[in-house]
mmCIF file of C-alpha atoms and ligand atoms in Angstrom:
data_model
loop_
_atom_site.group_PDB
_atom_site.id
_atom_site.type_symbol
_atom_site.label_atom_id
_atom_site.label_comp_id
_atom_site.label_asym_id
_atom_site.label_seq_id
_atom_site.Cartn_x
_atom_site.Cartn_y
_atom_site.Cartn_z
ATOM 1 C CA MET Q 61 -1.827 20.159 13.064
ATOM 2 C CA THR Q 62 -1.192 16.558 13.849
ATOM 3 C CA ASP Q 63 1.666 14.751 15.584
ATOM 4 C CA VAL Q 64 1.412 11.983 13.050
ATOM 5 C CA ARG Q 65 4.384 11.676 10.696
ATOM 6 C CA VAL Q 66 5.465 9.505 7.788
ATOM 7 C CA ASP Q 67 8.598 7.358 8.084
ATOM 8 C CA HIS Q 68 10.176 5.637 5.093
ATOM 9 C CA ALA Q 69 12.783 3.092 4.076
ATOM 10 C CA VAL Q 70 13.550 1.078 0.963
ATOM 11 C CA THR Q 71 13.748 -2.712 1.106
ATOM 12 C CA SER Q 72 14.832 -5.134 -1.621
ATOM 13 C CA GLY Q 73 13.706 -8.561 -2.781
ATOM 14 C CA THR Q 74 11.789 -10.217 -5.591
ATOM 15 C CA PHE Q 75 8.423 -9.959 -7.334
ATOM 16 C CA SER Q 76 6.990 -13.037 -9.049
ATOM 17 C CA LEU Q 77 3.902 -13.391 -11.219
ATOM 18 C CA ASP Q 78 2.979 -15.309 -14.369
ATOM 19 C CA GLY Q 79 6.101 -17.460 -14.105
ATOM 20 C CA GLU Q 80 8.579 -14.571 -14.083
ATOM 21 C CA THR Q 81 10.662 -13.295 -11.178
ATOM 22 C CA HIS Q 82 12.162 -9.805 -10.987
ATOM 23 C CA GLN Q 83 14.428 -8.034 -8.495
ATOM 24 C CA VAL Q 84 12.574 -5.075 -6.972
ATOM 25 C CA ASP Q 85 13.093 -2.271 -4.471
ATOM 26 C CA ASN Q 86 9.939 -1.514 -2.472
ATOM 27 C CA ASN Q 87 9.172 1.612 -0.509
ATOM 28 C CA LEU Q 88 8.295 0.929 3.083
ATOM 29 C CA TRP Q 89 5.898 3.455 4.619
ATOM 30 C CA VAL Q 90 5.037 3.776 8.300
ATOM 31 C CA VAL Q 91 2.474 6.359 9.423
ATOM 32 C CA GLY Q 92 2.042 7.247 13.072
ATOM 33 C CA ASP Q 93 3.015 9.237 16.144
ATOM 34 C CA ASP Q 94 5.456 8.289 18.930
ATOM 35 C CA GLN Q 95 3.032 5.756 20.423
ATOM 36 C CA GLU Q 96 1.378 3.891 17.546
ATOM 37 C CA CYS Q 97 1.663 3.414 13.803
ATOM 38 C CA LEU Q 98 0.251 1.789 10.694
ATOM 39 C CA VAL Q 99 2.556 -0.220 8.445
ATOM 40 C CA ILE Q 100 1.652 0.175 4.772
ATOM 41 C CA ASP Q 101 2.546 -3.062 2.936
ATOM 42 C CA ALA Q 102 4.854 -5.794 4.174
ATOM 43 C CA PRO Q 103 7.529 -6.397 1.547
ATOM 44 C CA HIS Q 104 10.562 -8.673 1.789
ATOM 45 C CA SER Q 105 11.863 -8.268 5.364
ATOM 46 C CA VAL Q 106 10.255 -8.101 8.821
ATOM 47 C CA GLU Q 107 13.555 -6.771 10.202
ATOM 48 C CA ASP Q 108 13.576 -3.828 7.783
ATOM 49 C CA ILE Q 109 9.993 -2.969 8.759
ATOM 50 C CA LEU Q 110 10.646 -3.205 12.509
ATOM 51 C CA ALA Q 111 13.634 -0.888 12.107
ATOM 52 C CA VAL Q 112 11.250 1.831 10.877
ATOM 53 C CA VAL Q 113 8.541 1.008 13.443
ATOM 54 C CA GLY Q 114 10.944 1.217 16.384
ATOM 55 C CA ASP Q 115 9.310 0.641 19.776
ATOM 56 C CA ARG Q 116 5.865 1.851 18.678
ATOM 57 C CA ARG Q 117 2.731 -0.277 18.792
ATOM 58 C CA VAL Q 118 1.666 -1.384 15.301
ATOM 59 C CA LYS Q 119 -2.071 -0.840 15.035
ATOM 60 C CA ALA Q 120 -2.513 -2.560 11.665
ATOM 61 C CA ILE Q 121 -0.687 -3.796 8.582
ATOM 62 C CA VAL Q 122 -2.522 -2.169 5.679
ATOM 63 C CA CYS Q 123 -1.876 -3.789 2.279
ATOM 64 C CA THR Q 124 -2.261 -1.660 -0.854
ATOM 65 C CA HIS Q 125 -2.674 -4.878 -2.882
ATOM 66 C CA ALA Q 126 -1.638 -8.526 -2.688
ATOM 67 C CA HIS Q 127 1.269 -8.860 -5.122
ATOM 68 C CA ASP Q 128 3.903 -10.930 -3.374
ATOM 69 C CA ASP Q 129 6.379 -8.046 -3.115
ATOM 70 C CA HIS Q 130 3.794 -6.177 -0.982
ATOM 71 C CA VAL Q 131 2.453 -8.980 1.251
ATOM 72 C CA ARG Q 132 5.195 -11.598 1.461
ATOM 73 C CA VAL Q 133 6.088 -11.020 5.128
ATOM 74 C CA ALA Q 134 2.642 -9.813 6.254
ATOM 75 C CA PRO Q 135 1.844 -12.996 8.242
ATOM 76 C CA ALA Q 136 5.331 -13.039 9.815
ATOM 77 C CA LEU Q 137 4.998 -9.368 10.726
ATOM 78 C CA ARG Q 138 1.555 -10.077 12.196
ATOM 79 C CA GLU Q 139 3.172 -12.721 14.408
ATOM 80 C CA ALA Q 140 5.923 -10.335 15.456
ATOM 81 C CA VAL Q 141 3.795 -7.312 16.338
ATOM 82 C CA ARG Q 142 0.342 -8.831 17.030
ATOM 83 C CA ALA Q 143 -1.475 -6.530 14.616
ATOM 84 C CA PRO Q 144 -4.210 -7.365 12.099
ATOM 85 C CA ILE Q 145 -3.593 -7.487 8.342
ATOM 86 C CA LEU Q 146 -6.069 -5.398 6.299
ATOM 87 C CA LEU Q 147 -6.631 -6.103 2.578
ATOM 88 C CA HIS Q 148 -9.349 -5.450 0.011
ATOM 89 C CA PRO Q 149 -11.132 -8.789 -0.561
ATOM 90 C CA ASP Q 150 -11.011 -8.471 -4.370
ATOM 91 C CA ASP Q 151 -7.289 -9.322 -4.119
ATOM 92 C CA ARG Q 152 -7.950 -12.766 -2.676
ATOM 93 C CA PRO Q 153 -6.767 -14.605 -5.863
ATOM 94 C CA LEU Q 154 -3.429 -12.772 -5.703
ATOM 95 C CA TRP Q 155 -3.065 -13.280 -1.941
ATOM 96 C CA GLU Q 156 -3.593 -17.025 -2.408
ATOM 97 C CA LEU Q 157 -0.719 -17.199 -4.914
ATOM 98 C CA THR Q 158 1.613 -16.261 -2.031
ATOM 99 C CA HIS Q 159 -0.125 -17.407 1.142
ATOM 100 C CA THR Q 160 -1.981 -20.674 0.664
ATOM 101 C CA ASP Q 161 -2.766 -21.564 4.258
ATOM 102 C CA GLU Q 162 -3.496 -18.263 6.019
ATOM 103 C CA LEU Q 163 -5.687 -15.245 5.336
ATOM 104 C CA TRP Q 164 -5.722 -11.584 6.265
ATOM 105 C CA ASP Q 165 -7.794 -10.433 9.258
ATOM 106 C CA ALA Q 166 -10.177 -7.717 8.070
ATOM 107 C CA ASP Q 167 -11.417 -6.417 4.719
ATOM 108 C CA LEU Q 168 -10.729 -2.911 3.439
ATOM 109 C CA SER Q 169 -13.550 -1.085 1.646
ATOM 110 C CA ASP Q 170 -13.849 2.104 -0.394
ATOM 111 C CA GLY Q 171 -14.391 5.126 1.839
ATOM 112 C CA GLN Q 172 -13.324 3.311 5.012
ATOM 113 C CA VAL Q 173 -11.604 5.560 7.548
ATOM 114 C CA ILE Q 174 -8.638 4.199 9.512
ATOM 115 C CA GLU Q 175 -7.734 6.092 12.682
ATOM 116 C CA ILE Q 176 -4.094 6.628 13.590
ATOM 117 C CA GLY Q 177 -2.963 8.908 16.415
ATOM 118 C CA ASP Q 178 -5.028 12.078 16.212
ATOM 119 C CA THR Q 179 -5.751 11.742 12.493
ATOM 120 C CA THR Q 180 -7.135 9.352 9.882
ATOM 121 C CA LEU Q 181 -6.396 7.722 6.540
ATOM 122 C CA THR Q 182 -9.203 7.239 4.030
ATOM 123 C CA VAL Q 183 -9.260 4.088 1.887
ATOM 124 C CA LEU Q 184 -9.766 4.682 -1.860
ATOM 125 C CA HIS Q 185 -10.504 1.509 -3.840
ATOM 126 C CA THR Q 186 -8.538 1.938 -7.078
ATOM 127 C CA PRO Q 187 -8.711 -1.316 -9.076
ATOM 128 C CA GLY Q 188 -6.666 -1.775 -12.240
ATOM 129 C CA HIS Q 189 -3.128 -2.771 -11.256
ATOM 130 C CA ALA Q 190 -4.852 -5.368 -9.107
ATOM 131 C CA PRO Q 191 -8.588 -5.890 -8.552
ATOM 132 C CA GLY Q 192 -8.329 -5.081 -4.856
ATOM 133 C CA ALA Q 193 -5.769 -2.284 -5.118
ATOM 134 C CA VAL Q 194 -6.337 0.593 -2.704
ATOM 135 C CA CYS Q 195 -4.765 3.982 -2.034
ATOM 136 C CA LEU Q 196 -4.650 5.570 1.425
ATOM 137 C CA TRP Q 197 -5.252 9.305 1.603
ATOM 138 C CA SER Q 198 -4.441 11.666 4.460
ATOM 139 C CA ALA Q 199 -5.958 15.128 4.152
ATOM 140 C CA ASP Q 200 -4.075 16.273 7.295
ATOM 141 C CA LEU Q 201 -0.693 15.108 6.028
ATOM 142 C CA GLY Q 202 -1.415 16.215 2.446
ATOM 143 C CA CYS Q 203 -0.333 12.898 1.009
ATOM 144 C CA VAL Q 204 -1.644 9.711 -0.540
ATOM 145 C CA PHE Q 205 -0.037 6.263 -0.481
ATOM 146 C CA THR Q 206 -0.700 4.773 -3.904
ATOM 147 C CA GLY Q 207 1.001 1.382 -3.794
ATOM 148 C CA ASP Q 208 1.444 0.383 -7.445
ATOM 149 C CA THR Q 209 -1.592 2.311 -8.746
ATOM 150 C CA LEU Q 210 0.218 5.591 -9.502
ATOM 151 C CA PHE Q 211 3.964 6.201 -9.814
ATOM 152 C CA GLN Q 212 6.135 9.141 -10.700
ATOM 153 C CA GLY Q 213 5.646 8.985 -14.483
ATOM 154 C CA GLY Q 214 2.225 7.410 -14.679
ATOM 155 C CA PRO Q 215 -0.073 4.497 -13.859
ATOM 156 C CA GLY Q 216 1.235 1.211 -12.486
ATOM 157 C CA ALA Q 217 1.808 -1.826 -14.673
ATOM 158 C CA THR Q 218 -1.213 -3.556 -16.171
ATOM 159 C CA GLY Q 219 0.463 -6.154 -18.408
ATOM 160 C CA ARG Q 220 0.110 -9.151 -16.105
ATOM 161 C CA SER Q 221 -2.735 -11.329 -14.814
ATOM 162 C CA PHE Q 222 -5.555 -9.658 -12.869
ATOM 163 C CA SER Q 223 -4.585 -6.188 -14.257
ATOM 164 C CA ASP Q 224 -6.478 -3.923 -16.639
ATOM 165 C CA ARG Q 225 -5.340 -0.633 -18.210
ATOM 166 C CA PRO Q 226 -8.740 1.050 -18.804
ATOM 167 C CA THR Q 227 -9.729 0.153 -15.235
ATOM 168 C CA ILE Q 228 -6.599 1.713 -13.694
ATOM 169 C CA GLU Q 229 -7.054 4.890 -15.758
ATOM 170 C CA THR Q 230 -10.665 5.168 -14.606
ATOM 171 C CA SER Q 231 -9.584 4.648 -10.969
ATOM 172 C CA ILE Q 232 -6.833 7.247 -11.159
ATOM 173 C CA LYS Q 233 -9.020 9.853 -12.834
ATOM 174 C CA ALA Q 234 -12.036 9.290 -10.575
ATOM 175 C CA LYS Q 235 -10.337 8.811 -7.206
ATOM 176 C CA LEU Q 236 -6.805 10.231 -7.280
ATOM 177 C CA PHE Q 237 -7.205 13.245 -9.579
ATOM 178 C CA ALA Q 238 -10.115 14.272 -7.334
ATOM 179 C CA LEU Q 239 -7.579 14.978 -4.551
ATOM 180 C CA PRO Q 240 -5.938 18.417 -4.142
ATOM 181 C CA GLY Q 241 -3.222 18.948 -6.793
ATOM 182 C CA ASP Q 242 -0.491 19.549 -4.211
ATOM 183 C CA THR Q 243 -1.120 16.174 -2.544
ATOM 184 C CA VAL Q 244 2.210 14.332 -2.296
ATOM 185 C CA VAL Q 245 2.098 10.848 -3.809
ATOM 186 C CA HIS Q 246 4.089 8.237 -1.849
ATOM 187 C CA THR Q 247 4.462 5.294 -4.233
ATOM 188 C CA GLY Q 248 5.116 1.599 -3.804
ATOM 189 C CA HIS Q 249 8.330 1.814 -5.827
ATOM 190 C CA GLY Q 250 10.546 4.780 -6.702
ATOM 191 C CA ASP Q 251 10.297 8.493 -6.032
ATOM 192 C CA ASP Q 252 7.458 10.658 -4.752
ATOM 193 C CA THR Q 253 5.395 12.765 -7.106
ATOM 194 C CA THR Q 254 2.299 14.981 -6.807
ATOM 195 C CA ILE Q 255 -1.257 14.609 -8.034
ATOM 196 C CA ALA Q 256 -0.906 17.759 -10.183
ATOM 197 C CA ALA Q 257 2.287 16.526 -11.869
ATOM 198 C CA GLU Q 258 0.751 13.178 -12.781
ATOM 199 C CA GLU Q 259 -2.520 14.742 -13.876
ATOM 200 C CA ALA Q 260 -0.602 16.971 -16.307
ATOM 201 C CA ALA Q 261 1.408 13.998 -17.588
ATOM 202 C CA LEU Q 262 -1.654 11.808 -18.211
ATOM 203 C CA ALA Q 263 -3.798 14.519 -19.821
HETATM 204 ZN ZN1 LIG T 202 2.034 -4.674 -7.646
#
């Protein structure tokens, strides 16, 4: 057993790409114990994120990908909590659409293990929705944070620049459907699902 828990809120703002802007609600996920936590993605509002963090030390800001609705306030949050931003380097072109004069601090890579409290998250590189999209899997917690790679109802969107449908399907089948079927999927937008439910739907 671990003392690490998952805290969640929903925060609202906009997503822009390819000249279009949409209103979006983003899930905000914070993983940690009473002392320290990881913030998964930094959408829309530093205030909303800090409300979930509370008085805990933020160990890192881990970005599932660099669409602006997931990284917009990452640099401002970094300022506020003095924690490094982690991103897969393949998402650099997307990051630079939002943040032209500052970078993230450390690269994520497939198979990387991130320690938090008495447990770990494993980085799964799952390109397709974005070239540097990653999922974060916790065997102890029985859950995976999928960003926009897998939602309740199927794969994330692949209609815009830097996305590719065959690539996302390969990623999901190779990396996510390899996880235990009862693994809870915490998504970037909308409701939770499970690996088994999505595997049945995509078969
Ligand atoms: Zn996205």
